[in-house]
Amino acid sequence: TRANSVRRAMARHAGPRLPLIVKNLIPTLNSVFDSQRITTTAFFAELLNSNVVNDLILLETMMDNMTGRQKDACTLVRMLALRGLGNIASGSPEKVRKHGAKLLASMVNGMDDKDDPHNLVALEAMSSLSKLLDHLEERDIQSMLLHIAIRIRPFFDSEQPDLRRSSIVLFGNLTKFSQGNCEVFFEQILNGLVTLLLHLQDPKPEVVKACKFALRMCGPNMGCDGLCDMFLNHLREDRSLHYGEFMNNVCKHLMQSYPEMLNRLILTNLFYFKSNWVDIRAAAPMFIGFLVLHVDEDQCQQVDLDQLISGE
């Protein structure tokens, strides 16, 4: 917050002096003291939120320095560097396309950060990528689409609500770029579908909101008009959801369009029988019940009853 206030004041009152200030601060990015690297990175990150860096031809310099912080030993520095790169979407949106491949690579590297025990860097990478997506070249995203979708999928069930929310929102945003990889990305939608539907019962309202958004975005890619209409009409942010009735109708459409998916959908639901969240634990067997209710009798042969009864 302090860095944000300083950035706004500097952008407003110290514009012509900023190039010299930035030049003098750059050496502190290599300081042996974490506190100095954190403070400077935070300041640069907030400065990138303003178009003043573009007006003063500082963007490339600052972007290169933020990119250079990605291997910093301090987790907070790496996180703030990604925040700065993501802020380019609001500070200099017209420049994102030009540097798209570099920015995208930084976000993917952030998601793959191996020394990030609390996933702070991954969280920032997902949030920043969601901000950048609308300004990136489609071909740049297409090349990384599958990798990103697979990488963020485990976060859907994270104990940290911010990680659940950010990963699910990012997944919804990615569906806009799935046309060129329709079959491949459809597989990712199917992999995440049960999780997104169950997390409509998430204890955190912001995660429920994210699931509604992601499912609305997934609908047009699912090849089932009935399901798409249900997601668009029943999952509006301002509309309360009668979950049982909604799931009954969803399962009817799923079994009409993808009856061969029955066993796969059941197996994924079985995983949630041991969920830490009581409402999700309750939703999973109901989901299975509606699937079996609406499937044709011959398709029921797919179901492993012993596995279903044991709940494993």
CSV table of C-alpha atoms in Angstrom, one decimal:
chain,number,residue,atom,x,y,z
A,1,THR,CA,0.0,0.0,0.0
A,2,ARG,CA,2.8,2.4,0.9
A,3,ALA,CA,4.6,1.5,-2.4
A,4,ASN,CA,1.3,2.2,-4.2
A,5,SER,CA,0.9,5.6,-2.6
A,6,VAL,CA,4.6,6.5,-3.3
A,7,ARG,CA,4.2,5.4,-7.0
A,8,ARG,CA,1.1,7.6,-7.5
A,9,ALA,CA,2.8,10.6,-5.9
A,10,MET,CA,6.0,10.1,-8.0
A,11,ALA,CA,4.0,9.6,-11.2
A,12,ARG,CA,2.1,12.8,-10.5
A,13,HIS,CA,4.8,15.1,-9.2
A,14,ALA,CA,8.2,13.7,-10.1
A,15,GLY,CA,7.7,12.6,-13.8
A,16,PRO,CA,10.7,14.3,-15.4
A,17,ARG,CA,13.0,13.1,-12.5
A,18,LEU,CA,11.9,9.5,-12.7
A,19,PRO,CA,14.5,8.2,-15.2
A,20,LEU,CA,17.3,9.4,-12.8
A,21,ILE,CA,15.5,7.9,-9.8
A,22,VAL,CA,15.0,4.6,-11.5
A,23,LYS,CA,18.6,4.6,-12.7
A,24,ASN,CA,19.8,5.2,-9.1
A,25,LEU,CA,17.6,2.5,-7.7
A,26,ILE,CA,18.4,-0.3,-10.2
A,27,PRO,CA,21.7,-1.3,-8.4
A,28,THR,CA,19.7,-2.0,-5.2
A,29,LEU,CA,18.0,-4.9,-7.0
A,30,ASN,CA,21.3,-6.7,-6.6
A,31,SER,CA,21.7,-5.7,-2.9
A,32,VAL,CA,22.8,-8.4,-0.5
A,33,PHE,CA,19.9,-7.2,1.8
A,34,ASP,CA,16.5,-8.7,1.1
A,35,SER,CA,14.7,-5.6,2.5
A,36,GLN,CA,16.4,-3.4,-0.1
A,37,ARG,CA,15.5,-5.7,-3.0
A,38,ILE,CA,11.9,-6.1,-1.8
A,39,THR,CA,11.4,-2.3,-1.4
A,40,THR,CA,12.8,-1.5,-4.8
A,41,THR,CA,11.0,-4.3,-6.6
A,42,ALA,CA,7.7,-3.3,-4.9
A,43,PHE,CA,8.2,0.3,-6.0
A,44,PHE,CA,9.0,-0.7,-9.6
A,45,ALA,CA,6.0,-3.0,-9.6
A,46,GLU,CA,3.7,-0.2,-8.7
A,47,LEU,CA,5.4,2.2,-11.1
A,48,LEU,CA,4.6,-0.2,-13.9
A,49,ASN,CA,0.9,0.3,-13.0
A,50,SER,CA,1.2,3.8,-14.5
A,51,ASN,CA,1.6,4.9,-18.1
A,52,VAL,CA,4.2,7.4,-17.0
A,53,VAL,CA,6.9,4.7,-17.4
A,54,ASN,CA,5.9,4.3,-21.1
A,55,ASP,CA,5.8,8.1,-21.6
A,56,LEU,CA,9.3,8.4,-20.2
A,57,ILE,CA,10.6,5.4,-22.2
A,58,LEU,CA,11.3,3.4,-19.0
A,59,LEU,CA,9.1,0.4,-19.8
A,60,GLU,CA,11.7,-1.9,-21.4
A,61,THR,CA,14.3,-1.1,-18.8
A,62,MET,CA,12.0,-1.8,-15.9
A,63,MET,CA,10.5,-4.8,-17.5
A,64,ASP,CA,13.9,-6.3,-18.1
A,65,ASN,CA,14.8,-5.7,-14.4
A,66,MET,CA,11.6,-7.3,-13.2
A,67,THR,CA,12.2,-10.3,-15.4
A,68,GLY,CA,15.7,-10.5,-14.0
A,69,ARG,CA,14.3,-10.8,-10.5
A,70,GLN,CA,12.6,-14.2,-11.3
A,71,LYS,CA,15.6,-16.1,-9.9
A,72,ASP,CA,16.0,-14.0,-6.8
A,73,ALA,CA,16.6,-16.1,-3.6
A,74,CYS,CA,13.7,-14.2,-1.9
A,75,THR,CA,10.2,-15.5,-2.6
A,76,LEU,CA,8.7,-12.1,-2.0
A,77,VAL,CA,10.9,-10.4,-4.5
A,78,ARG,CA,10.0,-13.1,-7.1
A,79,MET,CA,6.3,-12.5,-6.3
A,80,LEU,CA,6.5,-8.7,-6.6
A,81,ALA,CA,8.4,-8.9,-9.9
A,82,LEU,CA,5.6,-10.9,-11.4
A,83,ARG,CA,3.1,-8.4,-10.0
A,84,GLY,CA,5.0,-5.7,-11.8
A,85,LEU,CA,5.0,-7.6,-15.1
A,86,GLY,CA,1.3,-8.1,-14.7
A,87,ASN,CA,0.7,-4.4,-14.0
A,88,ILE,CA,1.9,-3.6,-17.5
A,89,ALA,CA,-1.6,-4.7,-18.5
A,90,SER,CA,-3.1,-1.6,-16.8
A,91,GLY,CA,-0.1,0.8,-17.1
A,92,SER,CA,0.9,0.2,-20.7
A,93,PRO,CA,-1.7,-2.3,-22.2
A,94,GLU,CA,-0.7,-1.3,-25.8
A,95,LYS,CA,2.8,-2.6,-25.2
A,96,VAL,CA,1.8,-6.1,-23.9
A,97,ARG,CA,1.3,-7.6,-27.3
A,98,LYS,CA,4.9,-6.6,-28.4
A,99,HIS,CA,6.4,-8.3,-25.3
A,100,GLY,CA,3.8,-11.0,-25.1
A,101,ALA,CA,6.0,-14.1,-25.5
A,102,LYS,CA,8.4,-12.8,-22.8
A,103,LEU,CA,5.6,-11.9,-20.3
A,104,LEU,CA,3.9,-15.2,-20.9
A,105,ALA,CA,7.2,-17.1,-20.3
A,106,SER,CA,7.6,-15.2,-17.0
A,107,MET,CA,4.1,-16.2,-15.8
A,108,VAL,CA,4.6,-19.8,-16.7
A,109,ASN,CA,8.0,-19.9,-15.0
A,110,GLY,CA,6.3,-18.4,-11.9
A,111,MET,CA,3.7,-21.2,-11.9
A,112,ASP,CA,6.5,-23.7,-12.1
A,113,ASP,CA,8.5,-22.1,-9.2
A,114,LYS,CA,10.0,-25.0,-7.3
A,115,ASP,CA,11.0,-23.0,-4.2
A,116,ASP,CA,7.6,-21.6,-3.3
A,117,PRO,CA,6.3,-23.6,-0.3
A,118,HIS,CA,3.2,-21.4,0.2
A,119,ASN,CA,2.6,-20.9,-3.6
A,120,LEU,CA,2.8,-17.1,-3.3
A,121,VAL,CA,4.7,-16.9,-6.6
A,122,ALA,CA,2.3,-19.2,-8.4
A,123,LEU,CA,-0.7,-17.2,-7.0
A,124,GLU,CA,0.8,-14.0,-8.3
A,125,ALA,CA,1.6,-15.6,-11.7
A,126,MET,CA,-2.0,-16.8,-12.1
A,127,SER,CA,-3.5,-13.4,-11.1
A,128,SER,CA,-1.1,-11.5,-13.4
A,129,LEU,CA,-1.7,-13.8,-16.3
A,130,SER,CA,-5.4,-13.3,-16.1
A,131,LYS,CA,-4.8,-9.5,-16.3
A,132,LEU,CA,-2.5,-9.9,-19.4
A,133,LEU,CA,-4.5,-12.4,-21.4
A,134,ASP,CA,-6.8,-9.9,-23.2
A,135,HIS,CA,-3.7,-8.1,-24.5
A,136,LEU,CA,-1.6,-11.0,-25.6
A,137,GLU,CA,-1.3,-12.5,-29.1
A,138,GLU,CA,-3.5,-15.5,-29.5
A,139,ARG,CA,-0.6,-17.5,-31.1
A,140,ASP,CA,1.6,-16.9,-28.0
A,141,ILE,CA,-1.1,-18.2,-25.7
A,142,GLN,CA,-2.0,-21.2,-27.9
A,143,SER,CA,1.6,-22.5,-27.7
A,144,MET,CA,1.4,-22.6,-23.9
A,145,LEU,CA,-2.4,-23.3,-23.4
A,146,LEU,CA,-2.2,-27.0,-22.5
A,147,HIS,CA,0.8,-26.6,-20.2
A,148,ILE,CA,-0.9,-23.8,-18.2
A,149,ALA,CA,-4.2,-25.7,-18.0
A,150,ILE,CA,-2.5,-28.8,-16.7
A,151,ARG,CA,-0.3,-26.8,-14.3
A,152,ILE,CA,-3.1,-24.9,-12.6
A,153,ARG,CA,-5.5,-27.8,-12.3
A,154,PRO,CA,-4.2,-29.0,-8.9
A,155,PHE,CA,-4.9,-25.6,-7.4
A,156,PHE,CA,-8.6,-26.0,-7.9
A,157,ASP,CA,-8.6,-28.0,-4.6
A,158,SER,CA,-6.0,-26.1,-2.7
A,159,GLU,CA,-6.6,-25.4,1.0
A,160,GLN,CA,-5.9,-21.8,0.2
A,161,PRO,CA,-9.1,-20.1,-1.1
A,162,ASP,CA,-7.1,-17.4,-3.0
A,163,LEU,CA,-5.3,-20.2,-5.0
A,164,ARG,CA,-8.6,-21.9,-5.7
A,165,ARG,CA,-10.2,-18.7,-6.9
A,166,SER,CA,-7.3,-17.5,-9.0
A,167,SER,CA,-6.7,-20.8,-10.7
A,168,ILE,CA,-10.3,-21.3,-11.5
A,169,VAL,CA,-10.7,-17.7,-12.9
A,170,LEU,CA,-7.6,-18.2,-15.0
A,171,PHE,CA,-9.0,-21.5,-16.3
A,172,GLY,CA,-12.2,-19.7,-17.3
A,173,ASN,CA,-10.1,-17.0,-19.1
A,174,LEU,CA,-8.1,-19.6,-21.0
A,175,THR,CA,-11.2,-21.1,-22.6
A,176,LYS,CA,-11.4,-18.0,-24.8
A,177,PHE,CA,-8.3,-19.3,-26.6
A,178,SER,CA,-9.2,-22.9,-27.0
A,179,GLN,CA,-10.6,-22.8,-30.5
A,180,GLY,CA,-7.4,-23.8,-32.2
A,181,ASN,CA,-6.9,-26.7,-29.7
A,182,CYS,CA,-10.5,-27.5,-29.3
A,183,GLU,CA,-10.2,-31.3,-28.9
A,184,VAL,CA,-7.2,-31.0,-26.6
A,185,PHE,CA,-8.7,-28.3,-24.4
A,186,PHE,CA,-12.0,-30.1,-24.3
A,187,GLU,CA,-10.2,-32.9,-22.5
A,188,GLN,CA,-9.0,-30.3,-20.0
A,189,ILE,CA,-12.6,-29.1,-19.5
A,190,LEU,CA,-13.7,-32.6,-18.9
A,191,ASN,CA,-10.9,-33.1,-16.4
A,192,GLY,CA,-12.0,-30.1,-14.4
A,193,LEU,CA,-15.8,-30.3,-14.9
A,194,VAL,CA,-16.6,-32.3,-11.8
A,195,THR,CA,-14.4,-30.2,-9.6
A,196,LEU,CA,-15.9,-26.9,-10.9
A,197,LEU,CA,-19.5,-28.3,-10.4
A,198,LEU,CA,-18.7,-29.5,-6.9
A,199,HIS,CA,-17.0,-26.3,-5.9
A,200,LEU,CA,-20.2,-24.5,-6.5
A,201,GLN,CA,-20.7,-25.7,-2.9
A,202,ASP,CA,-17.4,-24.3,-1.8
A,203,PRO,CA,-17.5,-22.6,1.6
A,204,LYS,CA,-15.9,-19.4,0.2
A,205,PRO,CA,-18.3,-17.2,-1.8
A,206,GLU,CA,-15.4,-15.8,-4.0
A,207,VAL,CA,-14.6,-19.4,-5.1
A,208,VAL,CA,-18.2,-20.1,-5.9
A,209,LYS,CA,-18.2,-16.9,-8.0
A,210,ALA,CA,-15.1,-18.1,-9.8
A,211,CYS,CA,-16.7,-21.5,-10.5
A,212,LYS,CA,-19.8,-19.8,-12.0
A,213,PHE,CA,-17.6,-17.7,-14.2
A,214,ALA,CA,-15.4,-20.6,-15.4
A,215,LEU,CA,-18.4,-22.8,-16.1
A,216,ARG,CA,-20.1,-20.0,-18.1
A,217,MET,CA,-16.9,-19.7,-20.1
A,218,CYS,CA,-16.6,-23.5,-20.6
A,219,GLY,CA,-20.2,-23.9,-21.8
A,220,PRO,CA,-19.8,-22.9,-25.4
A,221,ASN,CA,-16.8,-25.3,-25.8
A,222,MET,CA,-18.8,-28.4,-24.6
A,223,GLY,CA,-20.8,-29.1,-27.8
A,224,CYS,CA,-24.0,-29.3,-25.8
A,225,ASP,CA,-26.4,-26.4,-26.3
A,226,GLY,CA,-28.6,-27.5,-23.3
A,227,LEU,CA,-25.6,-27.5,-20.9
A,228,CYS,CA,-24.3,-24.2,-22.3
A,229,ASP,CA,-27.7,-22.6,-21.8
A,230,MET,CA,-27.9,-23.9,-18.2
A,231,PHE,CA,-24.5,-22.5,-17.3
A,232,LEU,CA,-25.3,-19.1,-18.8
A,233,ASN,CA,-28.8,-18.8,-17.3
A,234,HIS,CA,-28.4,-20.4,-13.9
A,235,LEU,CA,-24.8,-19.4,-13.1
A,236,ARG,CA,-25.2,-15.7,-13.3
A,237,GLU,CA,-23.4,-13.9,-10.5
A,238,ASP,CA,-26.6,-12.1,-9.3
A,239,ARG,CA,-28.7,-15.3,-9.3
A,240,SER,CA,-29.0,-17.7,-6.4
A,241,LEU,CA,-28.7,-21.4,-7.2
A,242,HIS,CA,-30.9,-24.3,-6.3
A,243,TYR,CA,-28.0,-26.7,-6.3
A,244,GLY,CA,-29.9,-30.0,-6.3
A,245,GLU,CA,-32.3,-29.1,-9.1
A,246,PHE,CA,-29.4,-27.6,-11.1
A,247,MET,CA,-27.3,-30.7,-10.8
A,248,ASN,CA,-30.2,-33.0,-11.7
A,249,ASN,CA,-30.6,-31.1,-15.0
A,250,VAL,CA,-26.8,-30.9,-15.6
A,251,CYS,CA,-26.5,-34.7,-15.2
A,252,LYS,CA,-29.4,-35.2,-17.6
A,253,HIS,CA,-27.6,-33.2,-20.3
A,254,LEU,CA,-24.3,-34.9,-19.5
A,255,MET,CA,-25.7,-38.4,-19.9
A,256,GLN,CA,-27.6,-37.4,-23.1
A,257,SER,CA,-24.5,-35.9,-24.7
A,258,TYR,CA,-21.6,-38.0,-23.1
A,259,PRO,CA,-23.0,-41.3,-21.8
A,260,GLU,CA,-19.5,-42.9,-22.4
A,261,MET,CA,-18.2,-40.5,-19.7
A,262,LEU,CA,-20.2,-42.1,-16.9
A,263,ASN,CA,-17.5,-44.1,-15.3
A,264,ARG,CA,-14.9,-41.3,-15.5
A,265,LEU,CA,-17.3,-38.8,-13.9
A,266,ILE,CA,-18.2,-41.3,-11.2
A,267,LEU,CA,-14.5,-42.0,-10.4
A,268,THR,CA,-13.7,-38.3,-10.1
A,269,ASN,CA,-16.6,-37.8,-7.7
A,270,LEU,CA,-15.5,-40.7,-5.6
A,271,PHE,CA,-12.3,-38.7,-4.9
A,272,TYR,CA,-14.5,-36.1,-3.2
A,273,PHE,CA,-16.2,-38.5,-0.8
A,274,LYS,CA,-13.2,-37.7,1.5
A,275,SER,CA,-13.1,-34.0,0.9
A,276,ASN,CA,-12.3,-31.7,3.9
A,277,TRP,CA,-15.4,-29.6,3.0
A,278,VAL,CA,-18.6,-31.0,4.2
A,279,ASP,CA,-20.9,-29.5,1.5
A,280,ILE,CA,-18.6,-30.8,-1.2
A,281,ARG,CA,-18.5,-34.2,0.5
A,282,ALA,CA,-22.3,-34.2,0.4
A,283,ALA,CA,-22.5,-33.0,-3.2
A,284,ALA,CA,-20.4,-35.8,-4.6
A,285,PRO,CA,-22.7,-38.8,-3.9
A,286,MET,CA,-25.7,-36.7,-5.0
A,287,PHE,CA,-23.8,-36.0,-8.3
A,288,ILE,CA,-23.3,-39.7,-8.8
A,289,GLY,CA,-26.9,-40.4,-8.0
A,290,PHE,CA,-28.2,-38.0,-10.7
A,291,LEU,CA,-25.7,-39.4,-13.2
A,292,VAL,CA,-26.9,-43.0,-12.7
A,293,LEU,CA,-30.5,-41.8,-12.7
A,294,HIS,CA,-30.3,-40.3,-16.2
A,295,VAL,CA,-28.0,-42.8,-18.0
A,296,ASP,CA,-29.4,-45.5,-20.3
A,297,GLU,CA,-29.6,-49.0,-18.8
A,298,ASP,CA,-27.0,-50.4,-21.1
A,299,GLN,CA,-24.5,-47.7,-20.1
A,300,CYS,CA,-24.9,-48.7,-16.5
A,301,GLN,CA,-22.8,-51.7,-17.2
A,302,GLN,CA,-19.8,-49.3,-17.1
A,303,VAL,CA,-20.3,-48.7,-13.3
A,304,ASP,CA,-18.2,-50.7,-10.9
A,305,LEU,CA,-20.7,-51.3,-8.1
A,306,ASP,CA,-18.2,-52.7,-5.6
A,307,GLN,CA,-16.1,-49.5,-6.0
A,308,LEU,CA,-19.1,-47.3,-5.7
A,309,ILE,CA,-20.5,-49.0,-2.6
A,310,SER,CA,-17.1,-48.9,-0.9
A,311,GLY,CA,-16.7,-45.2,-1.8
A,312,GLU,CA,-13.1,-45.7,-2.9
